[in-house]
Every structure is written in C-alpha cells, then in structure tokens.
Amino acid sequence: MSRRPLIAANWKMHKTVREAVDYAGELVPRVRDVTDVDIVLAPPFPALPALVDALADLAAAGRIAVASQNVHAEPHGAFTGEVSPPILQASGVTLAIIGHSERRRLFGETDSGVNAKTRAAAAAGLTPIVCVGETLEEREADRTFDVLDRQIAQGLAGLPPARAGGAVVAYEPVWAIGTGRVASPDQANAAHRRIRGRLATLFGDAAGGACRIIYGGSVKPGNAAALMAQPHVDGALVGGASLDPVAFAEIVAASRPRAQPS
Ligand code: 13P
C-alpha cells in the first residue's frame, strides 16, 4: 500500500506569534509546488490561530496543516491551563501531537493518559500523532519491541479500526531526540515494521497498512532521504531542524516519493 509522506515540524517551546507568521512567509514559497507530501506545523498554542490564517491557501488545498503539541482529554471543564480537542478543532487545528517523550518524562504522562487524549482527539475530529519510543536503557536491555508493543496497545486502545488506520504514529527513540544521534535507517525501519505488525494485530490489516508511521529524532536535511527510503518510514517528526524554514523545506523535498518506474 502506498502511504502519502507526512513531514511534521514540532517547534516545541520556540517562536512567538510574529516569528511563526514570518516563518510561514518563508516556508510557503519553498513548498508551494510540493503536491505529494503532507506538511504539518506544530507551534506553541498562542501561534496556532495566526498560523492557521497564514497558511489558509495551502491548507484549503489540503497540502499543509496545523497541529497542537498537546491536548487535554476532556472537552471542557475546570482544568486550568489546559486546552481541549474541540477548542483546538474550532481554531482550525486538524492534528494533535500526543504523548511526546518530553511530556512523558517531564510532565508525568502515562500510557493510559495518552490513550484518553488520543481517543478524545479522534472523537473531536483531530488526527492524533501518537508518539512512542524506547529510552537508551531500554534499547540496551533489548526491550525496545516490548516497550513499543505496550505503548501502541495501551496508547491506541479503544480506537475504532478506521480511526486507528487514520492516525499517525511517531516513532521517536528517546536517545535520538535532540542528541544529534539519529537512528540508522535499518533501526528505524525495524521499529516501524514492528509497530505496523502490532497495529495490524490489534486493528486489522487494513488499519495496519494505512496508518502512517513517521520517525523522529535528529532528522536533518542530510539524513532525511535515507530514512524516507525505508519501506515502513512514512515521514518525519522534526524538532530542531524544523525551526529553520530553509532546512525544513529541504527535509520536505528529500521526502518526496521517488518517481515510479513506468
Ligand atoms: P530533534 O529533531 O530536535 O531531535 O527532536 C525530535 C523531536 O522530539 C520531534 O518531536
């Protein structure tokens, strides 16, 4: 099955509203002709509406979309400081990053919390980008697949198969995030293959084949093409290198599907 590449920028806690709009102005001309890659930008919360506006033309054409970096699991209520999927959806946001390892490590997010957020996001019509990945300690103890199996089973539990197939899973080995130490294409592909097998077991072959599994962890313009050439790598979730629109556009360009031999 051919899956459309998806390249997402996770800006983390970087960029003001003004900087986000300036970035859009730099990025759009560089990706205007890219019709075969889905592009996603995930800015801090305050920049979401401005970015939705700044990207409206390409968003209307279905080519670029805006994601939040987090959501709350409840639709509304007394949850000071939180933002719900329906509020995001009403702001023009169409995807939500959920369970990033920084949120798991620094903010105590658990698999069951990730699951509640994933189901809430999907129910509100947002595409969840569910992040999974092992620590260095887990990899060295040969527990990578056990960790991925658990994070997938618990994180996506209860999703209807069609929603699981429409979701995005981001494989982000914790040891590769912000370290400059990228997973090798083989390491990434093996993890993605495992995740896809797990999805197929849980949600059926159609969902397993449709779900896009993207790689995150020190993706740069120079290593994107080799990662994207792997059969189970459907895109990238880019941190540091996504802060520069020129570098991010280069990663998008490196991710375009190869011309099929006729
Ligand atoms: P870096 O690309 O900076 O390693 O960050 C990856 C990441 O965490 C994306 O969500």
mmCIF file of C-alpha atoms and ligand atoms in Angstrom:
data_model
loop_
_atom_site.group_PDB
_atom_site.id
_atom_site.type_symbol
_atom_site.label_atom_id
_atom_site.label_comp_id
_atom_site.label_asym_id
_atom_site.label_seq_id
_atom_site.Cartn_x
_atom_site.Cartn_y
_atom_site.Cartn_z
ATOM 1 C CA MET A 1 0.000 0.000 0.000
ATOM 2 C CA SER A 2 1.344 3.413 -0.792
ATOM 3 C CA ARG A 3 1.063 5.900 2.007
ATOM 4 C CA ARG A 4 1.406 9.620 1.449
ATOM 5 C CA PRO A 5 4.520 11.005 3.186
ATOM 6 C CA LEU A 6 3.888 13.293 6.151
ATOM 7 C CA ILE A 7 6.538 15.695 7.407
ATOM 8 C CA ALA A 8 5.745 17.486 10.661
ATOM 9 C CA ALA A 9 7.574 20.310 12.413
ATOM 10 C CA ASN A 10 7.462 20.172 16.205
ATOM 11 C CA TRP A 11 8.646 23.574 17.299
ATOM 12 C CA LYS A 12 8.363 22.667 20.983
ATOM 13 C CA MET A 13 8.636 25.865 23.124
ATOM 14 C CA HIS A 14 10.032 28.070 20.373
ATOM 15 C CA LYS A 15 8.714 31.027 18.355
ATOM 16 C CA THR A 16 6.401 33.913 19.125
ATOM 17 C CA VAL A 17 3.279 34.597 17.073
ATOM 18 C CA ARG A 18 5.224 37.078 14.938
ATOM 19 C CA GLU A 19 8.055 34.617 14.374
ATOM 20 C CA ALA A 20 5.567 31.911 13.408
ATOM 21 C CA VAL A 21 3.934 34.124 10.795
ATOM 22 C CA ASP A 22 7.337 35.178 9.422
ATOM 23 C CA TYR A 23 8.288 31.504 9.189
ATOM 24 C CA ALA A 24 5.128 30.736 7.205
ATOM 25 C CA GLY A 25 6.085 33.519 4.809
ATOM 26 C CA GLU A 26 9.495 31.914 4.305
ATOM 27 C CA LEU A 27 8.221 28.353 4.040
ATOM 28 C CA VAL A 28 5.234 28.699 1.713
ATOM 29 C CA PRO A 29 7.126 29.746 -1.450
ATOM 30 C CA ARG A 30 9.597 26.908 -0.855
ATOM 31 C CA VAL A 31 6.923 24.203 -0.661
ATOM 32 C CA ARG A 32 4.238 25.663 -2.904
ATOM 33 C CA ASP A 33 4.936 23.159 -5.670
ATOM 34 C CA VAL A 34 5.120 20.128 -3.397
ATOM 35 C CA THR A 35 1.847 18.307 -4.005
ATOM 36 C CA ASP A 36 2.876 14.819 -2.890
ATOM 37 C CA VAL A 37 3.829 15.363 0.772
ATOM 38 C CA ASP A 38 1.572 16.325 3.685
ATOM 39 C CA ILE A 39 3.224 19.136 5.653
ATOM 40 C CA VAL A 40 2.315 19.811 9.281
ATOM 41 C CA LEU A 41 3.452 22.616 11.590
ATOM 42 C CA ALA A 42 3.045 22.339 15.378
ATOM 43 C CA PRO A 43 3.766 25.708 17.031
ATOM 44 C CA PRO A 44 3.184 26.698 20.671
ATOM 45 C CA PHE A 45 -0.510 27.269 21.485
ATOM 46 C CA PRO A 46 -0.606 31.086 21.066
ATOM 47 C CA ALA A 47 0.621 30.873 17.454
ATOM 48 C CA LEU A 48 -1.958 28.303 16.326
ATOM 49 C CA PRO A 49 -4.681 30.685 15.032
ATOM 50 C CA ALA A 50 -2.187 33.029 13.349
ATOM 51 C CA LEU A 51 -0.521 30.107 11.619
ATOM 52 C CA VAL A 52 -3.886 28.711 10.508
ATOM 53 C CA ASP A 53 -4.589 32.120 8.932
ATOM 54 C CA ALA A 54 -1.126 32.496 7.391
ATOM 55 C CA LEU A 55 -1.357 29.063 5.751
ATOM 56 C CA ALA A 56 -5.005 29.255 4.727
ATOM 57 C CA ASP A 57 -4.416 28.939 0.968
ATOM 58 C CA LEU A 58 -2.298 25.809 1.116
ATOM 59 C CA ALA A 59 -4.420 24.417 3.946
ATOM 60 C CA ALA A 60 -7.554 24.772 1.831
ATOM 61 C CA ALA A 61 -5.805 22.737 -0.840
ATOM 62 C CA GLY A 62 -5.130 20.033 1.769
ATOM 63 C CA ARG A 63 -1.371 20.405 1.481
ATOM 64 C CA ILE A 64 -0.378 21.884 4.817
ATOM 65 C CA ALA A 65 -1.995 21.620 8.225
ATOM 66 C CA VAL A 66 -1.531 22.899 11.749
ATOM 67 C CA ALA A 67 -1.162 20.665 14.815
ATOM 68 C CA SER A 68 -1.129 21.257 18.542
ATOM 69 C CA GLN A 69 1.703 19.824 20.622
ATOM 70 C CA ASN A 70 -0.654 18.514 23.311
ATOM 71 C CA VAL A 71 -4.358 18.281 24.181
ATOM 72 C CA HIS A 72 -6.452 17.634 27.260
ATOM 73 C CA ALA A 73 -8.658 14.549 27.373
ATOM 74 C CA GLU A 74 -11.849 16.325 28.453
ATOM 75 C CA PRO A 75 -13.869 18.508 26.073
ATOM 76 C CA HIS A 76 -14.345 21.338 28.612
ATOM 77 C CA GLY A 77 -14.389 21.996 32.336
ATOM 78 C CA ALA A 78 -12.365 23.247 35.289
ATOM 79 C CA PHE A 79 -8.898 22.313 34.033
ATOM 80 C CA THR A 80 -6.859 25.494 34.434
ATOM 81 C CA GLY A 81 -4.149 25.844 31.817
ATOM 82 C CA GLU A 82 -5.393 23.068 29.557
ATOM 83 C CA VAL A 83 -6.773 23.175 26.005
ATOM 84 C CA SER A 84 -9.331 20.680 24.719
ATOM 85 C CA PRO A 85 -9.688 18.982 21.340
ATOM 86 C CA PRO A 86 -12.972 20.772 20.466
ATOM 87 C CA ILE A 87 -11.412 24.178 21.254
ATOM 88 C CA LEU A 88 -8.450 23.336 19.023
ATOM 89 C CA GLN A 89 -10.678 21.985 16.295
ATOM 90 C CA ALA A 90 -12.692 25.204 16.321
ATOM 91 C CA SER A 91 -9.439 27.144 15.857
ATOM 92 C CA GLY A 92 -8.641 25.364 12.608
ATOM 93 C CA VAL A 93 -6.221 22.864 14.100
ATOM 94 C CA THR A 94 -6.545 19.429 12.475
ATOM 95 C CA LEU A 95 -3.920 17.262 14.186
ATOM 96 C CA ALA A 96 -2.582 16.857 17.716
ATOM 97 C CA ILE A 97 0.763 15.508 18.906
ATOM 98 C CA ILE A 98 0.107 13.248 21.886
ATOM 99 C CA GLY A 99 2.451 11.535 24.348
ATOM 100 C CA HIS A 100 5.707 13.113 23.219
ATOM 101 C CA SER A 101 8.561 11.663 25.286
ATOM 102 C CA GLU A 102 9.211 15.119 26.779
ATOM 103 C CA ARG A 103 5.653 15.111 28.107
ATOM 104 C CA ARG A 104 6.005 11.563 29.381
ATOM 105 C CA ARG A 105 9.329 12.321 31.077
ATOM 106 C CA LEU A 106 8.843 15.895 32.287
ATOM 107 C CA PHE A 107 5.087 16.072 32.830
ATOM 108 C CA GLY A 108 4.290 12.568 34.046
ATOM 109 C CA GLU A 109 2.189 11.424 31.108
ATOM 110 C CA THR A 110 1.320 7.728 31.213
ATOM 111 C CA ASP A 111 0.119 5.274 28.584
ATOM 112 C CA SER A 112 -3.414 5.475 29.971
ATOM 113 C CA GLY A 113 -3.320 9.274 29.866
ATOM 114 C CA VAL A 114 -2.044 9.136 26.305
ATOM 115 C CA ASN A 115 -4.911 6.811 25.473
ATOM 116 C CA ALA A 116 -7.532 9.162 26.932
ATOM 117 C CA LYS A 117 -6.091 12.076 24.955
ATOM 118 C CA THR A 118 -5.849 10.027 21.767
ATOM 119 C CA ARG A 119 -9.482 8.941 21.945
ATOM 120 C CA ALA A 120 -10.636 12.457 22.808
ATOM 121 C CA ALA A 121 -8.680 13.985 19.941
ATOM 122 C CA ALA A 122 -10.009 11.442 17.451
ATOM 123 C CA ALA A 123 -13.575 11.911 18.711
ATOM 124 C CA ALA A 124 -13.255 15.667 18.086
ATOM 125 C CA GLY A 125 -12.084 15.059 14.537
ATOM 126 C CA LEU A 126 -8.386 15.723 15.140
ATOM 127 C CA THR A 127 -5.811 13.312 13.734
ATOM 128 C CA PRO A 128 -3.725 12.072 16.659
ATOM 129 C CA ILE A 129 0.039 11.860 16.191
ATOM 130 C CA VAL A 130 0.818 9.359 18.934
ATOM 131 C CA CYS A 131 4.469 9.339 19.982
ATOM 132 C CA VAL A 132 6.182 6.160 21.117
ATOM 133 C CA GLY A 133 9.803 5.177 21.612
ATOM 134 C CA GLU A 134 12.275 3.492 23.919
ATOM 135 C CA THR A 135 14.956 5.003 26.134
ATOM 136 C CA LEU A 136 18.621 4.146 25.664
ATOM 137 C CA GLU A 137 18.464 1.948 28.767
ATOM 138 C CA GLU A 138 15.505 0.029 27.322
ATOM 139 C CA ARG A 139 17.251 -0.421 23.971
ATOM 140 C CA GLU A 140 20.443 -1.659 25.608
ATOM 141 C CA ALA A 141 18.408 -4.128 27.678
ATOM 142 C CA ASP A 142 16.891 -5.432 24.424
ATOM 143 C CA ARG A 143 13.429 -4.270 25.476
ATOM 144 C CA THR A 144 12.685 -1.960 22.524
ATOM 145 C CA PHE A 145 9.942 -4.099 20.992
ATOM 146 C CA ASP A 146 8.316 -4.778 24.383
ATOM 147 C CA VAL A 147 8.138 -1.039 25.043
ATOM 148 C CA LEU A 148 6.726 -0.302 21.590
ATOM 149 C CA ASP A 149 4.172 -3.119 21.875
ATOM 150 C CA ARG A 150 2.967 -1.758 25.200
ATOM 151 C CA GLN A 151 2.854 1.889 24.114
ATOM 152 C CA ILE A 152 0.918 1.024 20.954
ATOM 153 C CA ALA A 153 -1.533 -1.366 22.625
ATOM 154 C CA GLN A 154 -2.255 0.962 25.536
ATOM 155 C CA GLY A 155 -1.987 4.267 23.716
ATOM 156 C CA LEU A 156 -4.382 3.398 20.919
ATOM 157 C CA ALA A 157 -6.710 1.046 22.846
ATOM 158 C CA GLY A 158 -10.388 1.508 22.086
ATOM 159 C CA LEU A 159 -9.960 3.383 18.810
ATOM 160 C CA PRO A 160 -12.295 2.127 16.075
ATOM 161 C CA PRO A 161 -10.163 0.425 13.377
ATOM 162 C CA ALA A 162 -10.831 3.184 10.837
ATOM 163 C CA ARG A 163 -9.592 5.799 13.297
ATOM 164 C CA ALA A 164 -6.502 3.740 14.093
ATOM 165 C CA GLY A 165 -5.779 3.482 10.371
ATOM 166 C CA GLY A 166 -6.202 7.240 10.013
ATOM 167 C CA ALA A 167 -3.964 8.031 12.972
ATOM 168 C CA VAL A 168 -0.273 8.802 12.765
ATOM 169 C CA VAL A 169 2.284 7.067 14.987
ATOM 170 C CA ALA A 170 5.589 8.832 15.574
ATOM 171 C CA TYR A 171 8.459 6.519 16.487
ATOM 172 C CA GLU A 172 10.868 8.691 18.437
ATOM 173 C CA PRO A 173 13.644 6.792 20.188
ATOM 174 C CA VAL A 174 14.338 8.912 23.253
ATOM 175 C CA TRP A 175 18.101 8.553 22.791
ATOM 176 C CA ALA A 176 17.863 10.206 19.360
ATOM 177 C CA ILE A 177 15.870 13.287 20.358
ATOM 178 C CA GLY A 178 17.921 16.469 20.376
ATOM 179 C CA THR A 179 21.145 14.467 20.641
ATOM 180 C CA GLY A 180 22.339 14.510 17.042
ATOM 181 C CA ARG A 181 22.363 10.712 17.278
ATOM 182 C CA VAL A 182 19.899 9.577 14.613
ATOM 183 C CA ALA A 183 18.585 6.012 14.396
ATOM 184 C CA SER A 184 20.045 4.213 11.401
ATOM 185 C CA PRO A 185 17.595 3.666 8.544
ATOM 186 C CA ASP A 186 17.596 -0.065 9.412
ATOM 187 C CA GLN A 187 16.917 0.590 13.085
ATOM 188 C CA ALA A 188 14.044 2.924 12.221
ATOM 189 C CA ASN A 189 12.574 0.542 9.676
ATOM 190 C CA ALA A 190 12.731 -2.411 12.080
ATOM 191 C CA ALA A 191 10.905 -0.459 14.768
ATOM 192 C CA HIS A 192 8.307 0.811 12.295
ATOM 193 C CA ARG A 193 7.757 -2.714 10.934
ATOM 194 C CA ARG A 194 7.171 -3.932 14.479
ATOM 195 C CA ILE A 195 4.700 -1.110 15.157
ATOM 196 C CA ARG A 196 2.829 -1.825 11.917
ATOM 197 C CA GLY A 197 2.587 -5.521 12.783
ATOM 198 C CA ARG A 198 1.217 -4.650 16.182
ATOM 199 C CA LEU A 199 -1.343 -2.284 14.662
ATOM 200 C CA ALA A 200 -2.431 -4.985 12.203
ATOM 201 C CA THR A 201 -2.889 -7.480 15.033
ATOM 202 C CA LEU A 202 -4.908 -5.030 17.104
ATOM 203 C CA PHE A 203 -6.938 -3.253 14.434
ATOM 204 C CA GLY A 204 -6.772 -5.435 11.313
ATOM 205 C CA ASP A 205 -4.573 -5.499 8.243
ATOM 206 C CA ALA A 206 -6.291 -2.537 6.574
ATOM 207 C CA ALA A 207 -5.620 -0.251 9.543
ATOM 208 C CA GLY A 208 -2.067 -1.554 9.919
ATOM 209 C CA GLY A 209 -1.394 -0.885 6.251
ATOM 210 C CA ALA A 210 -2.982 2.562 6.237
ATOM 211 C CA CYS A 211 -1.526 4.051 9.441
ATOM 212 C CA ARG A 212 1.356 6.389 8.758
ATOM 213 C CA ILE A 213 4.379 5.740 10.959
ATOM 214 C CA ILE A 214 6.810 8.635 10.996
ATOM 215 C CA TYR A 215 10.288 8.825 12.512
ATOM 216 C CA GLY A 216 11.555 11.494 14.893
ATOM 217 C CA GLY A 217 14.966 12.062 16.431
ATOM 218 C CA SER A 218 17.724 14.251 14.959
ATOM 219 C CA VAL A 219 16.221 14.318 11.443
ATOM 220 C CA LYS A 220 18.170 16.792 9.295
ATOM 221 C CA PRO A 221 18.268 17.656 5.580
ATOM 222 C CA GLY A 222 21.288 15.352 5.181
ATOM 223 C CA ASN A 223 19.740 12.201 6.654
ATOM 224 C CA ALA A 224 16.058 12.526 5.695
ATOM 225 C CA ALA A 225 16.234 10.839 2.290
ATOM 226 C CA ALA A 226 17.896 7.665 3.613
ATOM 227 C CA LEU A 227 15.287 7.354 6.349
ATOM 228 C CA MET A 228 12.416 8.031 3.951
ATOM 229 C CA ALA A 229 13.693 5.376 1.540
ATOM 230 C CA GLN A 230 12.767 2.690 4.081
ATOM 231 C CA PRO A 231 9.515 0.923 3.245
ATOM 232 C CA HIS A 232 7.916 1.415 6.676
ATOM 233 C CA VAL A 233 9.069 5.011 7.228
ATOM 234 C CA ASP A 234 6.229 7.255 6.078
ATOM 235 C CA GLY A 235 7.548 10.607 7.171
ATOM 236 C CA ALA A 236 9.292 12.522 9.923
ATOM 237 C CA LEU A 237 8.587 14.481 13.080
ATOM 238 C CA VAL A 238 11.304 17.100 13.115
ATOM 239 C CA GLY A 239 12.370 19.111 16.155
ATOM 240 C CA GLY A 240 15.480 21.290 15.989
ATOM 241 C CA ALA A 241 15.898 21.327 12.218
ATOM 242 C CA SER A 242 12.273 22.391 11.739
ATOM 243 C CA LEU A 243 12.931 25.776 13.367
ATOM 244 C CA ASP A 244 14.634 26.960 10.184
ATOM 245 C CA PRO A 245 12.206 27.144 7.239
ATOM 246 C CA VAL A 246 15.006 26.556 4.727
ATOM 247 C CA ALA A 247 16.168 23.357 6.440
ATOM 248 C CA PHE A 248 12.587 22.188 6.948
ATOM 249 C CA ALA A 249 11.757 22.765 3.272
ATOM 250 C CA GLU A 250 14.851 20.721 2.363
ATOM 251 C CA ILE A 251 13.600 17.853 4.519
ATOM 252 C CA VAL A 252 10.206 18.080 2.790
ATOM 253 C CA ALA A 253 11.913 17.987 -0.613
ATOM 254 C CA ALA A 254 14.011 14.972 0.421
ATOM 255 C CA SER A 255 10.828 13.138 1.390
ATOM 256 C CA ARG A 256 9.026 13.315 -1.926
ATOM 257 C CA PRO A 257 8.116 9.884 -3.289
ATOM 258 C CA ARG A 258 10.528 8.564 -5.876
ATOM 259 C CA ALA A 259 9.189 8.590 -9.432
ATOM 260 C CA GLN A 260 7.775 5.142 -10.085
ATOM 261 C CA PRO A 261 9.375 3.272 -12.993
ATOM 262 C CA SER A 262 6.824 3.067 -15.794
HETATM 263 P P1 13P B 1 15.017 16.722 17.246
HETATM 264 O O1 13P B 1 14.692 16.693 15.778
HETATM 265 O O2 13P B 1 15.462 18.049 17.740
HETATM 266 O O3 13P B 1 15.912 15.581 17.636
HETATM 267 O O4 13P B 1 13.610 16.468 18.020
HETATM 268 C C1 13P B 1 12.825 15.394 17.668
HETATM 269 C C2 13P B 1 11.512 15.524 18.327
HETATM 270 O O5 13P B 1 11.378 15.405 19.509
HETATM 271 C C3 13P B 1 10.353 15.827 17.463
HETATM 272 O O6 13P B 1 9.156 15.672 18.158
#
